[in-house]
């Protein structure tokens, strides 16, 4: 089955500390992985993606993600969190099933709270 | 500006009164999709379209209809809304191909009373 799991409903960090938002996936074939962020009362915004190549992917707003094939993970990271990073974060994987390649399968989301 | 435009942003309606939520994109994207977002359930796909006149069901299509008569538009139709369709709805579009991500609209918050 094709799926994405975000094991933490909420992550709390202090401003200036590093943050990690976890994501694991299950997909047949090579994974195409994405991270999106949703600020309150807004739509989802693209942060970064992994298609192929370097396992460390850099994206918008200083975020990066590390692809780990053996652990089937794609964790989102940032070296120093800002209060303005507080938002809902979604991991997604491209559906590889025949006829469904256009679809992204989303995790349930992780609420990131950064305190001053 | 490249964008996906949804209307309305907010809508309160009564049970059984047909409604349409519009979605339009200006990026010449082939693929379009509708999702609903509910607390604790994440994003669930309602319908998607790979191109004009090509639509297919997602995970939760019951109670919804869509059409794709033009490439830029992908309206979501609720023929007889019920309270369990109260939700936050998002339209998204992308180019075809596995390496492309979605561009999302700003969302429509629907309340059915």
PDB file of C-alpha atoms in Angstrom:
ATOM      1  CA  UNK A   1       0.000   0.000   0.000  1.00  0.00           C
ATOM      2  CA  UNK A   2       1.127   3.531  -0.716  1.00  0.00           C
ATOM      3  CA  UNK A   3       1.145   5.650   2.407  1.00  0.00           C
ATOM      4  CA  UNK A   4       2.788   8.397   4.392  1.00  0.00           C
ATOM      5  CA  UNK A   5       3.039   8.563   8.156  1.00  0.00           C
ATOM      6  CA  UNK A   6       3.781  11.552  10.330  1.00  0.00           C
ATOM      7  CA  UNK A   7       4.142   9.993  13.772  1.00  0.00           C
ATOM      8  CA  UNK A   8       3.912  13.227  15.763  1.00  0.00           C
ATOM      9  CA  UNK A   9       0.731  15.269  15.925  1.00  0.00           C
ATOM     10  CA  UNK A  10       2.644  18.161  17.454  1.00  0.00           C
ATOM     11  CA  UNK A  11       6.262  19.222  17.834  1.00  0.00           C
ATOM     12  CA  UNK A  12       7.283  21.917  20.305  1.00  0.00           C
ATOM     13  CA  UNK A  13      10.645  23.668  20.109  1.00  0.00           C
ATOM     14  CA  UNK A  14      12.206  26.801  21.529  1.00  0.00           C
ATOM     15  CA  UNK A  15      13.187  29.588  19.186  1.00  0.00           C
ATOM     16  CA  UNK A  16      16.788  29.210  18.050  1.00  0.00           C
ATOM     17  CA  UNK A  17      16.864  25.452  18.613  1.00  0.00           C
ATOM     18  CA  UNK A  18      17.034  22.957  15.763  1.00  0.00           C
ATOM     19  CA  UNK A  19      13.766  21.350  14.711  1.00  0.00           C
ATOM     20  CA  UNK A  20      12.851  18.040  13.111  1.00  0.00           C
ATOM     21  CA  UNK A  21       9.457  17.013  11.782  1.00  0.00           C
ATOM     22  CA  UNK A  22       9.326  13.312  11.014  1.00  0.00           C
ATOM     23  CA  UNK A  23       7.920  11.530   7.978  1.00  0.00           C
ATOM     24  CA  UNK A  24       8.081   7.922   6.856  1.00  0.00           C
ATOM     25  CA  UNK A  25       6.688   6.525   3.650  1.00  0.00           C
ATOM     26  CA  UNK A  26       5.678   3.309   1.964  1.00  0.00           C
ATOM     27  CA  UNK A  27       5.605   3.219  -1.814  1.00  0.00           C
ATOM     28  CA  UNK A  28       6.473   0.817  -4.583  1.00  0.00           C
ATOM     29  CA  UNK A  29       9.300   1.938  -6.810  1.00  0.00           C
ATOM     30  CA  UNK A  30      11.358   5.080  -6.409  1.00  0.00           C
ATOM     31  CA  UNK A  31       9.731   7.597  -4.099  1.00  0.00           C
ATOM     32  CA  UNK A  32       8.912  11.177  -5.074  1.00  0.00           C
ATOM     33  CA  UNK A  33       8.571  13.060  -1.788  1.00  0.00           C
ATOM     34  CA  UNK A  34       7.295  16.510  -0.898  1.00  0.00           C
ATOM     35  CA  UNK A  35       6.894  18.794   2.106  1.00  0.00           C
ATOM     36  CA  UNK A  36       4.217  21.471   2.355  1.00  0.00           C
ATOM     37  CA  UNK A  37       3.493  24.081   5.013  1.00  0.00           C
ATOM     38  CA  UNK A  38       0.110  25.527   5.953  1.00  0.00           C
ATOM     39  CA  UNK A  39      -0.075  28.768   7.882  1.00  0.00           C
ATOM     40  CA  UNK A  40      -3.349  29.625   9.674  1.00  0.00           C
ATOM     41  CA  UNK A  41      -6.189  30.475   7.290  1.00  0.00           C
ATOM     42  CA  UNK A  42      -3.999  29.845   4.278  1.00  0.00           C
ATOM     43  CA  UNK A  43      -3.587  27.193   1.618  1.00  0.00           C
ATOM     44  CA  UNK A  44      -0.690  24.767   1.514  1.00  0.00           C
ATOM     45  CA  UNK A  45       2.618  26.088   0.247  1.00  0.00           C
ATOM     46  CA  UNK A  46       5.370  23.995  -1.328  1.00  0.00           C
ATOM     47  CA  UNK A  47       8.573  23.780   0.729  1.00  0.00           C
ATOM     48  CA  UNK A  48      10.785  21.234  -0.992  1.00  0.00           C
ATOM     49  CA  UNK A  49      10.875  17.938  -2.825  1.00  0.00           C
ATOM     50  CA  UNK A  50      13.063  14.897  -3.356  1.00  0.00           C
ATOM     51  CA  UNK A  51      13.091  13.336  -6.798  1.00  0.00           C
ATOM     52  CA  UNK A  52      16.574  11.890  -7.158  1.00  0.00           C
ATOM     53  CA  UNK A  53      20.173  12.808  -6.404  1.00  0.00           C
ATOM     54  CA  UNK A  54      21.518  14.181  -3.133  1.00  0.00           C
ATOM     55  CA  UNK A  55      19.861  12.820  -0.032  1.00  0.00           C
ATOM     56  CA  UNK A  56      19.861  16.274   1.572  1.00  0.00           C
ATOM     57  CA  UNK A  57      17.387  18.570  -0.123  1.00  0.00           C
ATOM     58  CA  UNK A  58      17.274  22.300   0.545  1.00  0.00           C
ATOM     59  CA  UNK A  59      14.060  24.261   0.284  1.00  0.00           C
ATOM     60  CA  UNK A  60      12.304  27.496   1.129  1.00  0.00           C
ATOM     61  CA  UNK A  61      12.628  29.495   4.381  1.00  0.00           C
ATOM     62  CA  UNK A  62      15.841  27.707   5.424  1.00  0.00           C
ATOM     63  CA  UNK A  63      14.245  24.272   5.614  1.00  0.00           C
ATOM     64  CA  UNK A  64      15.921  21.105   4.436  1.00  0.00           C
ATOM     65  CA  UNK A  65      14.972  17.449   4.379  1.00  0.00           C
ATOM     66  CA  UNK A  66      17.006  14.290   4.540  1.00  0.00           C
ATOM     67  CA  UNK A  67      16.016  11.319   2.415  1.00  0.00           C
ATOM     68  CA  UNK A  68      16.954   7.972   3.936  1.00  0.00           C
ATOM     69  CA  UNK A  69      16.106   5.033   1.712  1.00  0.00           C
ATOM     70  CA  UNK A  70      16.990   2.299   4.198  1.00  0.00           C
ATOM     71  CA  UNK A  71      14.744   3.826   6.854  1.00  0.00           C
ATOM     72  CA  UNK A  72      12.118   4.964   4.311  1.00  0.00           C
ATOM     73  CA  UNK A  73      12.150   8.384   5.908  1.00  0.00           C
ATOM     74  CA  UNK A  74      12.107  11.974   4.733  1.00  0.00           C
ATOM     75  CA  UNK A  75      12.435  14.130   7.854  1.00  0.00           C
ATOM     76  CA  UNK A  76      12.120  17.904   7.637  1.00  0.00           C
ATOM     77  CA  UNK A  77      14.773  19.909   9.461  1.00  0.00           C
ATOM     78  CA  UNK A  78      15.866  23.427  10.226  1.00  0.00           C
ATOM     79  CA  UNK A  79      19.015  24.355  12.135  1.00  0.00           C
ATOM     80  CA  UNK A  80      17.477  27.278  14.037  1.00  0.00           C
ATOM     81  CA  UNK A  81      13.724  27.600  14.510  1.00  0.00           C
ATOM     82  CA  UNK A  82      11.827  30.886  14.312  1.00  0.00           C
ATOM     83  CA  UNK A  83       8.518  31.733  15.968  1.00  0.00           C
ATOM     84  CA  UNK A  84       7.212  32.441  12.465  1.00  0.00           C
ATOM     85  CA  UNK A  85       7.847  28.777  11.537  1.00  0.00           C
ATOM     86  CA  UNK A  86       4.863  27.821  13.692  1.00  0.00           C
ATOM     87  CA  UNK A  87       2.441  26.157  11.283  1.00  0.00           C
ATOM     88  CA  UNK A  88       1.049  22.833  10.125  1.00  0.00           C
ATOM     89  CA  UNK A  89       3.438  20.720   8.062  1.00  0.00           C
ATOM     90  CA  UNK A  90       2.449  18.003   5.622  1.00  0.00           C
ATOM     91  CA  UNK A  91       4.602  15.305   4.090  1.00  0.00           C
ATOM     92  CA  UNK A  92       3.438  13.780   0.800  1.00  0.00           C
ATOM     93  CA  UNK A  93       4.491  11.023  -1.592  1.00  0.00           C
ATOM     94  CA  UNK A  94       3.611  10.616  -5.231  1.00  0.00           C
ATOM     95  CA  UNK A  95       1.189   7.763  -5.879  1.00  0.00           C
ATOM     96  CA  UNK A  96       2.958   5.245  -8.113  1.00  0.00           C
ATOM     97  CA  UNK A  97      -0.038   3.118  -8.985  1.00  0.00           C
ATOM     98  CA  UNK A  98      -0.925   2.900 -12.655  1.00  0.00           C
ATOM     99  CA  UNK A  99      -3.473   5.547 -13.530  1.00  0.00           C
ATOM    100  CA  UNK A 100      -2.860   7.468 -10.311  1.00  0.00           C
ATOM    101  CA  UNK A 101       0.527   9.021 -10.928  1.00  0.00           C
ATOM    102  CA  UNK A 102      -0.886  12.496 -10.733  1.00  0.00           C
ATOM    103  CA  UNK A 103      -1.919  12.101  -7.135  1.00  0.00           C
ATOM    104  CA  UNK A 104      -0.080  13.037  -4.007  1.00  0.00           C
ATOM    105  CA  UNK A 105      -0.759  11.021  -0.866  1.00  0.00           C
ATOM    106  CA  UNK A 106      -0.559  13.235   2.220  1.00  0.00           C
ATOM    107  CA  UNK A 107       0.253  12.501   5.819  1.00  0.00           C
ATOM    108  CA  UNK A 108      -2.087  13.728   8.540  1.00  0.00           C
ATOM    109  CA  UNK A 109       0.081  16.723   9.303  1.00  0.00           C
ATOM    110  CA  UNK A 110       2.288  17.813  12.208  1.00  0.00           C
ATOM    111  CA  UNK A 111       1.655  21.019  14.086  1.00  0.00           C
ATOM    112  CA  UNK A 112       4.910  22.823  14.802  1.00  0.00           C
ATOM    113  CA  UNK A 113       4.903  25.269  17.688  1.00  0.00           C
ATOM    114  CA  UNK A 114       7.968  27.461  18.224  1.00  0.00           C
ATOM    115  CA  UNK A 115       8.046  29.355  21.501  1.00  0.00           C
ATOM    116  CA  UNK A 116      10.088  32.514  22.097  1.00  0.00           C
TER     117      UNK A 116
ATOM    118  CA  UNK B   1       0.733  35.933 -10.925  1.00  0.00           C
ATOM    119  CA  UNK B   2       0.553  32.149 -11.199  1.00  0.00           C
ATOM    120  CA  UNK B   3      -2.183  30.955  -8.904  1.00  0.00           C
ATOM    121  CA  UNK B   4      -5.137  28.746  -8.145  1.00  0.00           C
ATOM    122  CA  UNK B   5      -8.250  30.751  -7.319  1.00  0.00           C
ATOM    123  CA  UNK B   6     -11.107  29.329  -5.302  1.00  0.00           C
ATOM    124  CA  UNK B   7     -14.446  30.966  -4.626  1.00  0.00           C
ATOM    125  CA  UNK B   8     -16.028  31.554  -2.267  1.00  0.00           C
ATOM    126  CA  UNK B   9     -13.587  31.629   0.675  1.00  0.00           C
ATOM    127  CA  UNK B  10     -16.376  31.126   3.189  1.00  0.00           C
ATOM    128  CA  UNK B  11     -19.843  29.687   2.729  1.00  0.00           C
ATOM    129  CA  UNK B  12     -22.643  28.849   5.123  1.00  0.00           C
ATOM    130  CA  UNK B  13     -25.551  26.958   3.598  1.00  0.00           C
ATOM    131  CA  UNK B  14     -28.489  24.793   4.587  1.00  0.00           C
ATOM    132  CA  UNK B  15     -28.890  21.074   4.152  1.00  0.00           C
ATOM    133  CA  UNK B  16     -30.040  20.100   0.665  1.00  0.00           C
ATOM    134  CA  UNK B  17     -29.354  23.380  -1.109  1.00  0.00           C
ATOM    135  CA  UNK B  18     -27.156  22.740  -4.132  1.00  0.00           C
ATOM    136  CA  UNK B  19     -23.910  24.652  -4.260  1.00  0.00           C
ATOM    137  CA  UNK B  20     -20.830  24.974  -6.440  1.00  0.00           C
ATOM    138  CA  UNK B  21     -17.309  25.876  -5.359  1.00  0.00           C
ATOM    139  CA  UNK B  22     -15.294  27.195  -8.257  1.00  0.00           C
ATOM    140  CA  UNK B  23     -11.610  26.575  -8.921  1.00  0.00           C
ATOM    141  CA  UNK B  24      -9.564  28.190 -11.655  1.00  0.00           C
ATOM    142  CA  UNK B  25      -5.839  28.057 -12.464  1.00  0.00           C
ATOM    143  CA  UNK B  26      -3.823  30.224 -14.830  1.00  0.00           C
ATOM    144  CA  UNK B  27      -0.760  28.018 -15.228  1.00  0.00           C
ATOM    145  CA  UNK B  28      -1.989  25.740 -18.049  1.00  0.00           C
ATOM    146  CA  UNK B  29      -1.779  22.759 -15.703  1.00  0.00           C
ATOM    147  CA  UNK B  30      -3.186  19.468 -16.934  1.00  0.00           C
ATOM    148  CA  UNK B  31      -3.826  17.992 -13.504  1.00  0.00           C
ATOM    149  CA  UNK B  32      -6.342  19.328 -10.980  1.00  0.00           C
ATOM    150  CA  UNK B  33      -7.682  17.911  -7.758  1.00  0.00           C
ATOM    151  CA  UNK B  34     -10.020  18.598  -4.849  1.00  0.00           C
ATOM    152  CA  UNK B  35      -9.238  17.796  -1.213  1.00  0.00           C
ATOM    153  CA  UNK B  36     -11.062  18.227   2.030  1.00  0.00           C
ATOM    154  CA  UNK B  37      -9.245  18.881   5.279  1.00  0.00           C
ATOM    155  CA  UNK B  38     -10.704  17.797   8.608  1.00  0.00           C
ATOM    156  CA  UNK B  39      -9.076  17.865  12.060  1.00  0.00           C
ATOM    157  CA  UNK B  40      -7.171  14.674  12.768  1.00  0.00           C
ATOM    158  CA  UNK B  41      -7.795  13.302   9.291  1.00  0.00           C
ATOM    159  CA  UNK B  42      -5.389  15.384   7.253  1.00  0.00           C
ATOM    160  CA  UNK B  43      -6.086  15.916   3.563  1.00  0.00           C
ATOM    161  CA  UNK B  44      -8.389  13.498   1.801  1.00  0.00           C
ATOM    162  CA  UNK B  45      -8.824  13.512  -1.936  1.00  0.00           C
ATOM    163  CA  UNK B  46     -12.328  13.901  -3.323  1.00  0.00           C
ATOM    164  CA  UNK B  47     -11.883  13.904  -7.098  1.00  0.00           C
ATOM    165  CA  UNK B  48      -9.114  14.540  -9.552  1.00  0.00           C
ATOM    166  CA  UNK B  49      -8.728  15.255 -13.243  1.00  0.00           C
ATOM    167  CA  UNK B  50      -5.779  14.336 -15.429  1.00  0.00           C
ATOM    168  CA  UNK B  51      -6.974  16.549 -18.282  1.00  0.00           C
ATOM    169  CA  UNK B  52     -10.043  18.042 -19.940  1.00  0.00           C
ATOM    170  CA  UNK B  53     -13.025  15.676 -19.828  1.00  0.00           C
ATOM    171  CA  UNK B  54     -11.024  13.167 -17.747  1.00  0.00           C
ATOM    172  CA  UNK B  55     -12.049  12.885 -14.100  1.00  0.00           C
ATOM    173  CA  UNK B  56     -11.805  10.153 -11.500  1.00  0.00           C
ATOM    174  CA  UNK B  57     -12.782   9.477  -7.913  1.00  0.00           C
ATOM    175  CA  UNK B  58     -10.450   9.989  -5.025  1.00  0.00           C
ATOM    176  CA  UNK B  59     -10.801   8.530  -1.566  1.00  0.00           C
ATOM    177  CA  UNK B  60     -13.992  10.287  -0.461  1.00  0.00           C
ATOM    178  CA  UNK B  61     -16.126  11.087  -3.545  1.00  0.00           C
ATOM    179  CA  UNK B  62     -19.574  10.379  -2.072  1.00  0.00           C
ATOM    180  CA  UNK B  63     -21.862  13.391  -2.196  1.00  0.00           C
ATOM    181  CA  UNK B  64     -19.685  15.338  -4.635  1.00  0.00           C
ATOM    182  CA  UNK B  65     -19.550  15.879  -8.379  1.00  0.00           C
ATOM    183  CA  UNK B  66     -16.979  17.530 -10.604  1.00  0.00           C
ATOM    184  CA  UNK B  67     -16.598  18.497 -14.232  1.00  0.00           C
ATOM    185  CA  UNK B  68     -13.636  19.513 -16.381  1.00  0.00           C
ATOM    186  CA  UNK B  69     -14.959  21.155 -19.521  1.00  0.00           C
ATOM    187  CA  UNK B  70     -12.066  23.582 -19.802  1.00  0.00           C
ATOM    188  CA  UNK B  71      -8.450  23.136 -18.827  1.00  0.00           C
ATOM    189  CA  UNK B  72      -8.403  26.030 -16.388  1.00  0.00           C
ATOM    190  CA  UNK B  73     -11.593  25.276 -14.425  1.00  0.00           C
ATOM    191  CA  UNK B  74     -12.509  22.423 -12.119  1.00  0.00           C
ATOM    192  CA  UNK B  75     -15.687  23.180 -10.124  1.00  0.00           C
ATOM    193  CA  UNK B  76     -16.799  21.084  -7.163  1.00  0.00           C
ATOM    194  CA  UNK B  77     -20.549  20.518  -6.959  1.00  0.00           C
ATOM    195  CA  UNK B  78     -22.508  19.462  -3.901  1.00  0.00           C
ATOM    196  CA  UNK B  79     -25.938  18.477  -5.201  1.00  0.00           C
ATOM    197  CA  UNK B  80     -27.521  18.021  -1.773  1.00  0.00           C
ATOM    198  CA  UNK B  81     -25.130  19.128   0.961  1.00  0.00           C
ATOM    199  CA  UNK B  82     -25.290  17.515   4.373  1.00  0.00           C
ATOM    200  CA  UNK B  83     -23.750  18.571   7.701  1.00  0.00           C
ATOM    201  CA  UNK B  84     -21.014  15.919   7.385  1.00  0.00           C
ATOM    202  CA  UNK B  85     -19.701  17.870   4.407  1.00  0.00           C
ATOM    203  CA  UNK B  86     -18.822  20.765   6.661  1.00  0.00           C
ATOM    204  CA  UNK B  87     -15.097  21.068   6.055  1.00  0.00           C
ATOM    205  CA  UNK B  88     -12.233  23.076   4.620  1.00  0.00           C
ATOM    206  CA  UNK B  89     -11.854  22.424   0.903  1.00  0.00           C
ATOM    207  CA  UNK B  90      -8.764  22.897  -1.234  1.00  0.00           C
ATOM    208  CA  UNK B  91      -8.288  22.845  -4.957  1.00  0.00           C
ATOM    209  CA  UNK B  92      -4.838  22.045  -6.346  1.00  0.00           C
ATOM    210  CA  UNK B  93      -3.215  21.857  -9.762  1.00  0.00           C
ATOM    211  CA  UNK B  94       0.050  20.718 -11.270  1.00  0.00           C
ATOM    212  CA  UNK B  95       1.783  19.822 -14.474  1.00  0.00           C
ATOM    213  CA  UNK B  96       1.701  16.132 -15.301  1.00  0.00           C
ATOM    214  CA  UNK B  97       4.782  14.216 -14.305  1.00  0.00           C
ATOM    215  CA  UNK B  98       6.000  12.674 -11.100  1.00  0.00           C
ATOM    216  CA  UNK B  99       8.468  15.415 -10.285  1.00  0.00           C
ATOM    217  CA  UNK B 100       5.936  18.213 -10.069  1.00  0.00           C
ATOM    218  CA  UNK B 101       4.329  19.372  -6.873  1.00  0.00           C
ATOM    219  CA  UNK B 102       0.919  20.929  -6.433  1.00  0.00           C
ATOM    220  CA  UNK B 103      -0.088  24.564  -6.324  1.00  0.00           C
ATOM    221  CA  UNK B 104      -2.956  24.998  -3.886  1.00  0.00           C
ATOM    222  CA  UNK B 105      -5.785  27.463  -3.708  1.00  0.00           C
ATOM    223  CA  UNK B 106      -6.442  29.415  -0.506  1.00  0.00           C
ATOM    224  CA  UNK B 107      -9.284  27.167   0.549  1.00  0.00           C
ATOM    225  CA  UNK B 108     -13.061  27.321   0.994  1.00  0.00           C
ATOM    226  CA  UNK B 109     -14.492  26.904   4.451  1.00  0.00           C
ATOM    227  CA  UNK B 110     -17.946  25.364   4.072  1.00  0.00           C
ATOM    228  CA  UNK B 111     -20.494  25.049   6.841  1.00  0.00           C
ATOM    229  CA  UNK B 112     -23.693  23.092   6.230  1.00  0.00           C
ATOM    230  CA  UNK B 113     -26.407  23.586   8.838  1.00  0.00           C
TER     231      UNK B 113
END
